[in-house]
Tab-separated table of C-alpha atoms and ligand atoms in Angstrom:
chain	number	residue	atom	x	y	z
A	1	MET	CA	0.000	0.000	0.000
A	2	SER	CA	2.273	2.765	1.185
A	3	LEU	CA	5.438	1.162	2.441
A	4	ASP	CA	7.191	0.941	-0.920
A	5	LEU	CA	9.127	-2.226	-0.117
A	6	PRO	CA	11.778	-4.103	-2.073
A	7	ASP	CA	10.819	-7.435	-3.640
A	8	PRO	CA	10.897	-10.410	-1.317
A	9	HIS	CA	14.113	-12.301	-1.819
A	10	PHE	CA	14.000	-16.009	-1.122
A	11	SER	CA	15.863	-18.011	-3.730
A	12	LEU	CA	15.315	-21.697	-4.450
A	13	GLY	CA	18.893	-22.389	-3.383
A	14	GLU	CA	18.169	-20.841	0.008
A	15	VAL	CA	14.942	-22.834	0.374
A	16	ILE	CA	16.728	-26.094	-0.389
A	17	TYR	CA	19.583	-25.232	1.974
A	18	LEU	CA	17.156	-24.442	4.805
A	19	SER	CA	14.976	-27.499	4.187
A	20	PHE	CA	17.960	-29.819	4.349
A	21	ALA	CA	19.142	-28.095	7.507
A	22	ASN	CA	15.700	-28.752	8.976
A	23	ILE	CA	15.789	-32.435	8.066
A	24	ARG	CA	19.236	-32.743	9.608
A	25	ARG	CA	18.127	-31.025	12.807
A	26	ARG	CA	15.090	-33.210	13.226
A	27	PHE	CA	16.823	-36.273	11.879
A	28	LEU	CA	15.126	-38.952	13.975
A	29	ARG	CA	11.690	-37.484	13.368
A	30	SER	CA	12.423	-37.256	9.651
A	31	VAL	CA	13.498	-40.905	9.590
A	32	ILE	CA	10.225	-41.939	11.234
A	33	THR	CA	8.225	-39.921	8.713
A	34	ALA	CA	10.254	-41.452	5.869
A	35	LEU	CA	9.593	-44.932	7.299
A	36	GLY	CA	5.867	-44.239	7.119
A	37	ILE	CA	6.241	-43.349	3.453
A	38	ILE	CA	8.469	-46.360	2.760
A	39	LEU	CA	5.947	-48.695	4.364
A	40	GLY	CA	3.061	-47.391	2.295
A	41	ILE	CA	4.972	-47.478	-0.986
A	42	THR	CA	6.496	-50.915	-0.254
A	43	PHE	CA	3.063	-52.402	0.303
A	44	MET	CA	1.689	-50.905	-2.876
A	45	ALA	CA	4.742	-51.760	-4.988
A	46	ALA	CA	4.733	-55.365	-3.769
A	47	LEU	CA	1.106	-55.927	-4.661
A	48	LEU	CA	1.411	-54.122	-8.001
A	49	THR	CA	4.482	-56.186	-8.889
A	50	ASN	CA	2.794	-59.390	-7.863
A	51	SER	CA	-0.232	-58.556	-9.941
A	52	LEU	CA	1.935	-57.624	-12.906
A	53	ILE	CA	3.887	-60.884	-12.738
A	54	LEU	CA	0.730	-62.947	-12.483
A	55	GLY	CA	-0.531	-61.165	-15.564
A	56	LEU	CA	2.703	-61.718	-17.452
A	57	MET	CA	2.822	-65.417	-16.630
A	58	GLN	CA	-0.863	-65.743	-17.461
A	59	ALA	CA	-1.046	-68.173	-14.625
A	60	GLU	CA	-4.158	-69.928	-13.465
A	61	THR	CA	-3.420	-69.742	-9.772
A	62	GLY	CA	-6.895	-68.957	-8.632
A	63	VAL	CA	-5.983	-65.594	-7.102
A	64	GLU	CA	-6.591	-63.422	-10.179
A	65	ALA	CA	-10.082	-62.619	-9.033
A	66	TYR	CA	-8.716	-60.940	-5.946
A	67	GLN	CA	-5.999	-58.989	-7.707
A	68	PHE	CA	-8.211	-56.068	-8.499
A	69	TRP	CA	-9.227	-55.752	-4.869
A	70	LEU	CA	-5.738	-56.300	-3.529
A	71	VAL	CA	-4.323	-53.539	-5.686
A	72	GLY	CA	-7.193	-51.297	-4.689
A	73	ILE	CA	-6.589	-51.967	-1.006
A	74	SER	CA	-2.864	-51.407	-1.408
A	75	LEU	CA	-3.565	-47.992	-2.893
A	76	VAL	CA	-5.848	-47.095	0.001
A	77	VAL	CA	-3.313	-48.298	2.592
A	78	CYS	CA	-0.543	-46.407	0.858
A	79	PHE	CA	-2.642	-43.267	0.630
A	80	GLY	CA	-3.682	-43.505	4.275
A	81	GLY	CA	-0.207	-44.302	5.546
A	82	ILE	CA	1.561	-41.496	3.754
A	83	THR	CA	-1.128	-38.896	4.391
A	84	ASN	CA	-1.191	-39.794	8.054
A	85	SER	CA	2.602	-39.547	8.399
A	86	MET	CA	2.748	-36.163	6.722
A	87	LEU	CA	-0.291	-34.705	8.495
A	88	MET	CA	1.207	-35.657	11.833
A	89	ALA	CA	4.593	-34.289	10.863
A	90	VAL	CA	3.108	-30.896	9.999
A	91	ASN	CA	0.611	-30.844	12.837
A	92	GLU	CA	3.303	-31.056	15.465
A	93	ARG	CA	5.021	-28.088	13.854
A	94	VAL	CA	2.179	-25.564	13.834
A	95	LYS	CA	3.849	-23.652	16.660
A	96	GLU	CA	7.038	-23.542	14.630
A	97	ILE	CA	5.029	-22.030	11.783
A	98	GLY	CA	3.673	-19.487	14.292
A	99	VAL	CA	7.212	-18.548	15.286
A	100	TYR	CA	8.229	-18.150	11.642
A	101	LYS	CA	5.264	-15.870	11.078
A	102	CYS	CA	6.059	-13.763	14.144
A	103	ILE	CA	9.565	-13.070	12.992
A	104	GLY	CA	8.544	-12.097	9.513
A	105	GLY	CA	8.139	-15.257	7.475
A	106	LEU	CA	5.841	-14.832	4.506
A	107	ASP	CA	3.184	-17.569	4.240
A	108	SER	CA	4.416	-18.583	0.808
A	109	HIS	CA	8.008	-18.824	2.047
A	110	ILE	CA	7.026	-20.972	5.014
A	111	ILE	CA	4.914	-23.281	2.854
A	112	ARG	CA	7.748	-23.570	0.348
A	113	LEU	CA	10.122	-24.660	3.120
A	114	PHE	CA	7.744	-27.385	4.224
A	115	ILE	CA	7.003	-28.586	0.684
A	116	VAL	CA	10.656	-28.924	-0.291
A	117	GLU	CA	11.327	-30.840	2.900
A	118	ALA	CA	8.346	-33.122	2.199
A	119	LEU	CA	9.346	-33.659	-1.431
A	120	PHE	CA	12.787	-34.768	-0.330
A	121	LEU	CA	11.343	-37.282	2.137
A	122	GLY	CA	8.833	-38.330	-0.524
A	123	ALA	CA	11.569	-38.951	-3.101
A	124	LEU	CA	13.698	-40.873	-0.633
A	125	GLY	CA	10.801	-42.892	0.799
A	126	GLY	CA	9.325	-43.502	-2.652
A	127	THR	CA	12.590	-44.799	-4.080
A	128	ILE	CA	13.415	-47.078	-1.172
A	129	GLY	CA	9.811	-48.254	-0.871
A	130	ALA	CA	9.535	-49.026	-4.593
A	131	ILE	CA	12.786	-51.018	-4.610
A	132	ILE	CA	11.892	-53.070	-1.531
A	133	GLY	CA	8.287	-53.521	-2.651
A	134	MET	CA	9.178	-54.673	-6.167
A	135	GLY	CA	11.774	-57.009	-4.668
A	136	ILE	CA	9.162	-58.545	-2.412
A	137	GLY	CA	6.699	-58.774	-5.302
A	138	ILE	CA	9.226	-60.797	-7.289
A	139	LEU	CA	10.350	-62.912	-4.330
A	140	ILE	CA	6.875	-64.164	-3.485
A	141	ASN	CA	6.570	-65.492	-7.029
A	142	LEU	CA	9.851	-67.401	-6.984
A	143	ASN	CA	8.346	-70.645	-5.739
A	144	ARG	CA	5.236	-70.226	-7.819
A	145	PHE	CA	6.966	-70.298	-11.204
A	146	PRO	CA	10.175	-71.764	-12.634
A	147	ILE	CA	12.874	-69.185	-12.132
A	148	GLU	CA	13.985	-69.195	-15.806
A	149	ASP	CA	10.482	-68.353	-17.017
A	150	LEU	CA	10.237	-65.624	-14.455
A	151	THR	CA	13.523	-63.977	-15.428
A	152	THR	CA	12.778	-64.071	-19.160
A	153	GLN	CA	9.333	-62.576	-18.622
A	154	ILE	CA	10.643	-59.819	-16.362
A	155	ALA	CA	13.556	-59.089	-18.708
A	156	SER	CA	11.296	-58.861	-21.752
A	157	SER	CA	8.989	-56.391	-20.064
A	158	SER	CA	11.609	-54.493	-18.110
A	159	PHE	CA	10.181	-51.213	-19.380
A	160	THR	CA	6.893	-51.946	-17.613
A	161	PHE	CA	8.811	-52.428	-14.389
A	162	VAL	CA	10.620	-49.153	-14.868
A	163	LEU	CA	7.251	-47.514	-15.471
A	164	MET	CA	5.913	-49.038	-12.287
A	165	PHE	CA	8.905	-47.753	-10.353
A	166	GLY	CA	8.196	-44.310	-11.771
A	167	LEU	CA	4.543	-44.616	-10.837
A	168	CYS	CA	5.423	-45.473	-7.220
A	169	LEU	CA	7.802	-42.542	-7.003
A	170	PHE	CA	5.246	-40.233	-8.558
A	171	ILE	CA	2.499	-41.320	-6.153
A	172	SER	CA	4.867	-40.867	-3.235
A	173	LEU	CA	5.827	-37.339	-4.308
A	174	VAL	CA	2.268	-36.235	-5.011
A	175	LEU	CA	0.907	-37.642	-1.747
A	176	THR	CA	3.657	-36.228	0.458
A	177	ALA	CA	3.443	-32.821	-1.182
A	178	LEU	CA	-0.348	-32.670	-0.960
A	179	ALA	CA	-0.527	-34.001	2.579
A	180	THR	CA	1.977	-31.325	3.576
A	181	PHE	CA	0.617	-28.446	1.570
A	182	ILE	CA	-2.923	-28.646	2.936
A	183	PRO	CA	-2.137	-28.562	6.689
A	184	ALA	CA	0.825	-26.203	6.202
A	185	ARG	CA	-1.349	-23.732	4.354
A	186	ARG	CA	-4.028	-24.018	7.011
A	187	ALA	CA	-1.437	-23.255	9.706
A	188	ALA	CA	0.109	-20.434	7.711
A	189	ASN	CA	-3.326	-18.892	7.231
A	190	MET	CA	-3.814	-18.608	10.975
A	191	SER	CA	-2.834	-15.360	12.622
A	192	PRO	CA	0.595	-15.698	14.267
A	193	ALA	CA	-0.969	-15.435	17.725
A	194	GLU	CA	-3.369	-18.249	16.918
A	195	ALA	CA	-0.622	-20.498	15.555
A	196	LEU	CA	1.525	-19.918	18.645
A	197	ARG	CA	-1.375	-20.880	20.894
A	198	TYR	CA	-1.979	-24.078	18.952
A	199	GLU	CA	-1.641	-27.279	20.973
A	200	ASN	CA	-1.513	-30.661	19.310
B	1	MET	CA	5.783	17.216	20.123
B	2	SER	CA	4.655	16.817	16.558
B	3	LEU	CA	2.467	14.018	15.271
B	4	GLU	CA	5.558	12.470	13.676
B	5	GLU	CA	6.828	11.699	17.134
B	6	TYR	CA	4.262	8.973	17.659
B	7	VAL	CA	5.514	5.544	16.724
B	8	VAL	CA	2.440	3.642	17.869
B	9	GLU	CA	-1.117	4.887	18.020
B	10	ILE	CA	-4.048	2.827	19.236
B	11	ALA	CA	-7.462	4.281	18.491
B	12	ASP	CA	-10.560	2.865	20.171
B	13	VAL	CA	-9.571	-0.764	19.812
B	14	TYR	CA	-11.984	-3.553	20.629
B	15	LYS	CA	-11.073	-7.219	20.587
B	16	GLU	CA	-13.514	-10.034	21.192
B	17	TYR	CA	-12.722	-13.718	21.328
B	18	LYS	CA	-15.533	-15.916	20.082
B	19	MET	CA	-15.729	-19.329	21.663
B	20	GLY	CA	-18.767	-21.058	20.261
B	21	LYS	CA	-21.726	-18.991	21.436
B	22	VAL	CA	-19.760	-17.153	24.113
B	23	THR	CA	-18.088	-13.859	23.295
B	24	ILE	CA	-15.250	-12.727	25.541
B	25	PRO	CA	-14.563	-8.999	25.357
B	26	ALA	CA	-10.812	-8.807	25.943
B	27	LEU	CA	-10.289	-5.182	24.855
B	28	GLN	CA	-13.121	-2.688	25.208
B	29	GLY	CA	-12.186	0.592	23.594
B	30	ILE	CA	-8.494	1.136	24.239
B	31	SER	CA	-6.757	4.291	23.026
B	32	PHE	CA	-3.265	5.629	23.645
B	33	LYS	CA	-0.187	6.885	21.841
B	34	ILE	CA	3.437	5.989	22.312
B	35	TYR	CA	6.277	8.348	21.509
B	36	ARG	CA	9.377	7.387	19.623
B	37	GLU	CA	12.172	6.164	21.907
B	38	GLU	CA	9.826	5.811	24.828
B	39	TYR	CA	9.906	2.984	27.373
B	40	VAL	CA	6.321	2.105	28.233
B	41	SER	CA	5.069	-0.552	30.594
B	42	ILE	CA	1.565	-1.894	30.311
B	43	MET	CA	0.434	-3.094	33.709
B	44	GLY	CA	-2.721	-4.621	35.011
B	45	PRO	CA	-4.146	-7.644	36.767
B	46	SER	CA	-4.246	-11.074	35.195
B	47	GLY	CA	-6.875	-11.292	32.483
B	48	SER	CA	-7.027	-7.526	31.996
B	49	GLY	CA	-6.023	-7.841	28.338
B	50	LYS	CA	-2.271	-7.186	28.292
B	51	SER	CA	-1.342	-10.129	26.093
B	52	THR	CA	-4.234	-9.408	23.783
B	53	LEU	CA	-2.998	-5.835	23.478
B	54	PHE	CA	0.541	-7.086	22.822
B	55	ASN	CA	-0.740	-9.302	20.005
B	56	VAL	CA	-2.813	-6.642	18.277
B	57	ILE	CA	-0.190	-3.879	18.566
B	58	GLY	CA	2.347	-6.204	16.991
B	59	GLY	CA	0.072	-7.261	14.161
B	60	LEU	CA	0.090	-10.840	15.463
B	61	ASP	CA	-3.689	-10.844	15.764
B	62	THR	CA	-6.520	-8.825	14.230
B	63	VAL	CA	-8.769	-6.407	16.089
B	64	THR	CA	-12.563	-6.589	16.151
B	65	SER	CA	-12.786	-2.822	15.616
B	66	GLY	CA	-10.618	0.253	15.961
B	67	GLU	CA	-7.298	1.177	14.386
B	68	ILE	CA	-3.655	0.594	15.086
B	69	TYR	CA	-1.077	2.847	13.485
B	70	ILE	CA	2.598	2.031	13.385
B	71	ASP	CA	4.538	5.029	12.088
B	72	GLN	CA	1.283	6.617	10.917
B	73	VAL	CA	0.369	3.557	8.836
B	74	ASP	CA	-2.889	1.749	9.632
B	75	ILE	CA	-1.738	-1.858	9.858
B	76	ALA	CA	-5.174	-3.167	8.891
B	77	GLU	CA	-4.488	-1.812	5.404
B	78	LEU	CA	-1.228	-3.646	4.911
B	79	ASP	CA	-1.148	-6.668	2.622
B	80	ALA	CA	0.390	-9.976	3.705
B	81	TYR	CA	3.840	-9.069	2.450
B	82	GLU	CA	3.874	-5.649	4.085
B	83	LEU	CA	2.681	-7.128	7.358
B	84	ALA	CA	5.424	-9.753	7.232
B	85	TRP	CA	7.914	-6.990	6.549
B	86	LEU	CA	6.646	-5.051	9.567
B	87	ARG	CA	7.058	-8.093	11.820
B	88	ASN	CA	10.439	-8.767	10.315
B	89	ARG	CA	12.079	-5.332	10.325
B	90	LYS	CA	10.060	-2.867	12.309
B	91	ILE	CA	9.076	-4.817	15.406
B	92	GLY	CA	10.980	-7.291	17.553
B	93	TYR	CA	8.921	-9.595	19.775
B	94	ILE	CA	9.798	-11.061	23.138
B	95	PHE	CA	7.434	-13.574	24.728
B	96	GLN	CA	6.907	-14.774	28.243
B	97	THR	CA	7.440	-18.361	27.087
B	98	PHE	CA	10.355	-17.402	24.793
B	99	ASN	CA	8.903	-19.161	21.711
B	100	LEU	CA	12.309	-20.210	20.453
B	101	LEU	CA	12.710	-22.873	17.783
B	102	LEU	CA	13.728	-25.863	19.875
B	103	ALA	CA	15.542	-27.780	17.147
B	104	PHE	CA	17.684	-24.744	16.300
B	105	THR	CA	20.853	-23.614	18.052
B	106	ALA	CA	20.935	-20.211	19.720
B	107	GLN	CA	22.727	-18.802	16.706
B	108	GLU	CA	20.296	-20.336	14.221
B	109	ASN	CA	17.383	-18.913	16.201
B	110	VAL	CA	18.875	-15.446	15.913
B	111	GLU	CA	19.613	-15.952	12.223
B	112	THR	CA	16.056	-16.870	11.253
B	113	PRO	CA	14.627	-13.324	11.090
B	114	MET	CA	17.598	-12.430	8.880
B	115	VAL	CA	16.772	-15.382	6.625
B	116	PHE	CA	13.327	-13.932	6.028
B	117	ALA	CA	14.919	-10.532	5.498
B	118	GLY	CA	16.876	-12.083	2.629
B	119	ARG	CA	20.287	-11.344	4.115
B	120	PRO	CA	23.201	-13.464	2.837
B	121	ARG	CA	24.470	-16.420	4.873
B	122	GLU	CA	27.839	-14.951	5.803
B	123	GLU	CA	26.327	-11.734	7.034
B	124	ARG	CA	23.754	-13.688	9.070
B	125	ARG	CA	26.417	-15.713	10.775
B	126	LYS	CA	28.490	-12.682	11.643
B	127	ARG	CA	25.632	-10.512	12.814
B	128	SER	CA	23.983	-13.242	14.926
B	129	ARG	CA	27.289	-13.830	16.694
B	130	GLU	CA	27.637	-10.121	17.413
B	131	ILE	CA	24.168	-9.794	18.919
B	132	LEU	CA	24.549	-12.923	21.019
B	133	GLU	CA	27.807	-11.521	22.357
B	134	LEU	CA	25.972	-8.303	23.110
B	135	VAL	CA	23.453	-10.143	25.312
B	136	GLY	CA	26.256	-12.077	26.989
B	137	LEU	CA	25.887	-15.411	25.227
B	138	GLY	CA	28.972	-15.326	23.025
B	139	ASP	CA	30.029	-18.713	24.385
B	140	ARG	CA	26.669	-20.479	23.881
B	141	LEU	CA	26.186	-20.027	20.124
B	142	LYS	CA	25.877	-23.734	19.375
B	143	ASN	CA	23.594	-24.632	22.280
B	144	LYS	CA	19.952	-25.470	21.710
B	145	PRO	CA	17.297	-23.852	23.927
B	146	GLY	CA	16.928	-27.084	25.909
B	147	GLN	CA	20.554	-26.756	26.992
B	148	LEU	CA	20.121	-23.191	28.261
B	149	SER	CA	18.634	-21.760	31.452
B	150	GLY	CA	15.421	-19.725	31.339
B	151	GLY	CA	17.315	-16.442	31.572
B	152	GLN	CA	19.691	-17.500	28.815
B	153	GLN	CA	16.780	-18.567	26.604
B	154	GLN	CA	15.145	-15.213	27.136
B	155	ARG	CA	18.396	-13.534	26.130
B	156	VAL	CA	18.455	-15.598	22.938
B	157	ALA	CA	14.898	-14.413	22.322
B	158	ILE	CA	15.982	-10.809	22.883
B	159	ALA	CA	18.876	-11.304	20.482
B	160	ARG	CA	16.442	-12.700	17.926
B	161	ALA	CA	14.148	-9.712	18.436
B	162	LEU	CA	17.099	-7.414	17.706
B	163	ALA	CA	18.300	-9.297	14.631
B	164	ASN	CA	17.052	-6.791	12.065
B	165	ASP	CA	17.470	-3.659	14.225
B	166	PRO	CA	13.777	-3.020	14.908
B	167	ALA	CA	12.552	0.436	15.846
B	168	ILE	CA	10.122	-1.092	18.335
B	169	VAL	CA	10.567	-3.965	20.750
B	170	LEU	CA	7.372	-5.482	22.096
B	171	ALA	CA	7.673	-7.710	25.118
B	172	ASP	CA	4.940	-9.717	26.824
B	173	GLU	CA	5.951	-10.384	30.430
B	174	PRO	CA	9.602	-10.935	29.529
B	175	THR	CA	10.575	-11.503	33.173
B	176	ALA	CA	7.599	-13.528	34.402
B	177	ASN	CA	9.304	-16.907	34.087
B	178	LEU	CA	12.578	-15.741	35.599
B	179	ASP	CA	13.888	-15.309	39.129
B	180	LEU	CA	14.512	-11.878	40.626
B	181	VAL	CA	18.164	-11.503	39.632
B	182	THR	CA	17.738	-12.884	36.119
B	183	GLY	CA	14.684	-10.687	35.706
B	184	LEU	CA	16.730	-7.634	36.676
B	185	GLU	CA	19.380	-8.576	34.118
B	186	ILE	CA	16.762	-8.751	31.377
B	187	ILE	CA	15.293	-5.403	32.437
B	188	GLU	CA	18.771	-3.881	32.407
B	189	LEU	CA	19.297	-5.224	28.891
B	190	LEU	CA	16.047	-3.630	27.713
B	191	ARG	CA	16.940	-0.347	29.405
B	192	LYS	CA	20.327	-0.226	27.700
B	193	LEU	CA	18.708	-0.961	24.378
B	194	ASN	CA	16.287	1.885	24.928
B	195	GLU	CA	18.927	4.379	26.059
B	196	GLU	CA	21.765	3.496	23.721
B	197	GLN	CA	19.953	2.589	20.515
B	198	GLY	CA	16.815	4.608	21.055
B	199	THR	CA	14.625	1.581	20.527
B	200	THR	CA	11.034	2.115	21.581
B	201	ILE	CA	10.168	-0.494	24.193
B	202	ILE	CA	6.668	-1.602	25.070
B	203	THR	CA	6.324	-4.294	27.693
B	204	ALA	CA	3.263	-5.901	29.171
B	205	THR	CA	4.205	-6.856	32.679
B	206	HIS	CA	3.261	-7.722	36.244
B	207	ASP	CA	6.781	-6.918	37.317
B	208	LEU	CA	6.970	-3.848	39.567
B	209	LYS	CA	10.732	-3.713	38.942
B	210	MET	CA	9.831	-2.389	35.502
B	211	ILE	CA	8.305	0.759	36.994
B	212	ASN	CA	11.684	2.251	37.848
B	213	ILE	CA	12.877	2.336	34.286
B	214	SER	CA	9.641	3.051	32.428
B	215	ASP	CA	8.933	6.521	31.080
B	216	ARG	CA	5.236	5.889	31.406
B	217	ILE	CA	2.993	3.205	32.785
B	218	ILE	CA	-0.307	2.399	31.178
B	219	TRP	CA	-2.569	0.678	33.657
B	220	VAL	CA	-5.241	-1.507	32.089
B	221	ARG	CA	-8.233	-3.077	33.771
B	222	ASP	CA	-11.014	-5.139	32.186
B	223	GLY	CA	-9.831	-4.322	28.696
B	224	ARG	CA	-9.811	-0.547	29.239
B	225	VAL	CA	-7.143	1.990	30.050
B	226	ASP	CA	-7.490	2.649	33.748
B	227	ARG	CA	-4.926	5.466	33.949
B	228	ILE	CA	-1.648	6.530	32.408
B	229	GLU	CA	1.137	7.704	34.686
B	230	ASP	CA	4.563	9.233	34.184
B	231	ARG	CA	7.316	7.608	36.196
B	232	THR	CA	7.645	10.648	38.442
B	233	ASP	CA	3.945	10.459	39.359
B	234	VAL	CA	4.256	6.807	40.237
B	235	GLN	CA	7.165	7.420	42.538
B	236	VAL	CA	5.354	10.273	44.234
B	237	SER	CA	2.233	8.201	44.704
B	238	ALA	CA	4.326	5.342	46.020
B	239	ILE	CA	5.848	7.596	48.666
B	240	SER	CA	2.670	9.295	49.797
C	1	LIG	N1	-7.384	-17.158	22.655
C	1	LIG	C1	-8.321	-16.758	23.506
C	1	LIG	N2	-9.562	-17.253	23.408
C	1	LIG	C2	-10.524	-16.841	24.263
C	1	LIG	N3	-10.352	-15.962	25.226
C	1	LIG	C3	-9.143	-15.438	25.392
C	1	LIG	C4	-8.057	-15.814	24.549
C	1	LIG	N4	-6.954	-15.125	24.924
C	1	LIG	C5	-7.342	-14.375	25.972
C	1	LIG	N5	-8.647	-14.552	26.257
C	1	LIG	C6	-9.411	-13.859	27.317
C	1	LIG	O1	-9.270	-12.470	27.126
C	1	LIG	C7	-9.069	-11.818	28.382
C	1	LIG	C8	-7.738	-11.089	28.366
C	1	LIG	O2	-6.692	-12.047	28.306
C	1	LIG	P1	-5.163	-11.672	28.216
C	1	LIG	O3	-4.420	-12.928	27.979
C	1	LIG	O4	-5.004	-10.591	27.233
C	1	LIG	O5	-4.885	-11.130	29.695
C	1	LIG	P2	-3.498	-10.728	30.381
C	1	LIG	O6	-3.675	-9.356	30.912
C	1	LIG	O7	-2.384	-10.943	29.449
C	1	LIG	O8	-3.408	-11.749	31.572
C	1	LIG	P3	-2.104	-12.384	32.240
C	1	LIG	O9	-1.492	-11.312	33.092
C	1	LIG	O10	-2.655	-13.482	33.080
C	1	LIG	O11	-1.213	-12.841	31.161
C	1	LIG	C9	-9.164	-12.900	29.431
C	1	LIG	O12	-10.483	-12.897	29.940
C	1	LIG	C10	-8.898	-14.162	28.688
C	1	LIG	O13	-9.572	-15.239	29.260
C	2	LIG	MG1	-0.692	-12.266	29.408
């Protein structure tokens, strides 16, 4: 209005630097949050892989009928697990957001800090979860099919597996970012006094 | 004194808290002005509205009606960025419960306002060290709040409030959680700040020790200004 201020200066490099510093400071808590993400993605990746292999082998194992439901449930569990981890992680930091606001943090800057932090955990958790999950998905099929058949099938459709890895990572990133953005924006929209008063 | 001399002006401010169907009137028509470089204590019984006043003066909470001017600017008309700038550069806040970032070291706590001010990393490091030395914590830079005593934490909070050289320091019962001696040290720190840097200091307090160094005391009761006294008046009335 009348203050004639310079443009806010908050470069991406600074945001990334600060977010990493925050993860390092709250290392144990970050590991627990990442574990929540890993668990969700592992479960989903394992069931997706299993379903994919069953499809590839065109096996008559009698479980195909359930595959649709299993994959559906795995998505729900993954969604719930990740959302819950991130919501809790932000919820216990509302006071911190209040402090940032009191000392001059702009809402958009604060939200950016939280999102970058979440995206990093999401990328890490998504990658680890997808690798473990796909490993499990393959392992549980080892005694179901001859190993040579299995390897040739997987090798010939390796692109599909890469796609699935990408899908897991993508879901992890989108869920962590969303489940952070929504509560972080809600907290940032509070007045500073209100956010400082907030008790979990 | 000219109008320019006012740094804070509160005009007929009302603040209500709504809790479901109940409305709690915390401020009921408060008006006063504070001169530049003044040291003002806001005193009053518990529940009289001091913290509420602290929050609305500092732009940490909105008013129900009335106006608050900081340097002749009505803060209700500021946009989000201007308000953040005000909290960042113009006003430094000190809280009864310190409100430090617990995962951050003392130095990182002091650096944070400078982060939001967009100051470069090297400058932040240097400046935060200087201010912490100023408040007597030059040897505790790397300690987290949990490793510091209450008085030391409050000094970190004061250092943080001073990070961007604010014209106004607002303090809500800065000595309430401290013992007598530590409280006196904090008061002395605020007095020096006021005398040497000319920072305007506004403290809400129960602490009668504050009376001796305040230029004026604003007594509030039930969300209204009860009376405003100059220090000399208070001392006279205390004697008689
Ligand atoms: N967040 C809130 N929600 C509802 N009512 C509130 C809230 N904050 C304060 N109040 C009420 O507003 C009135 C003024 O409270 P305030 O905290 O401003 O008093 P105070 O003078 O700071 O008291 P104290 O000396 O005990 O800190 C009180 O009746 C209090 O109960
Ligand atoms: Mg209070």
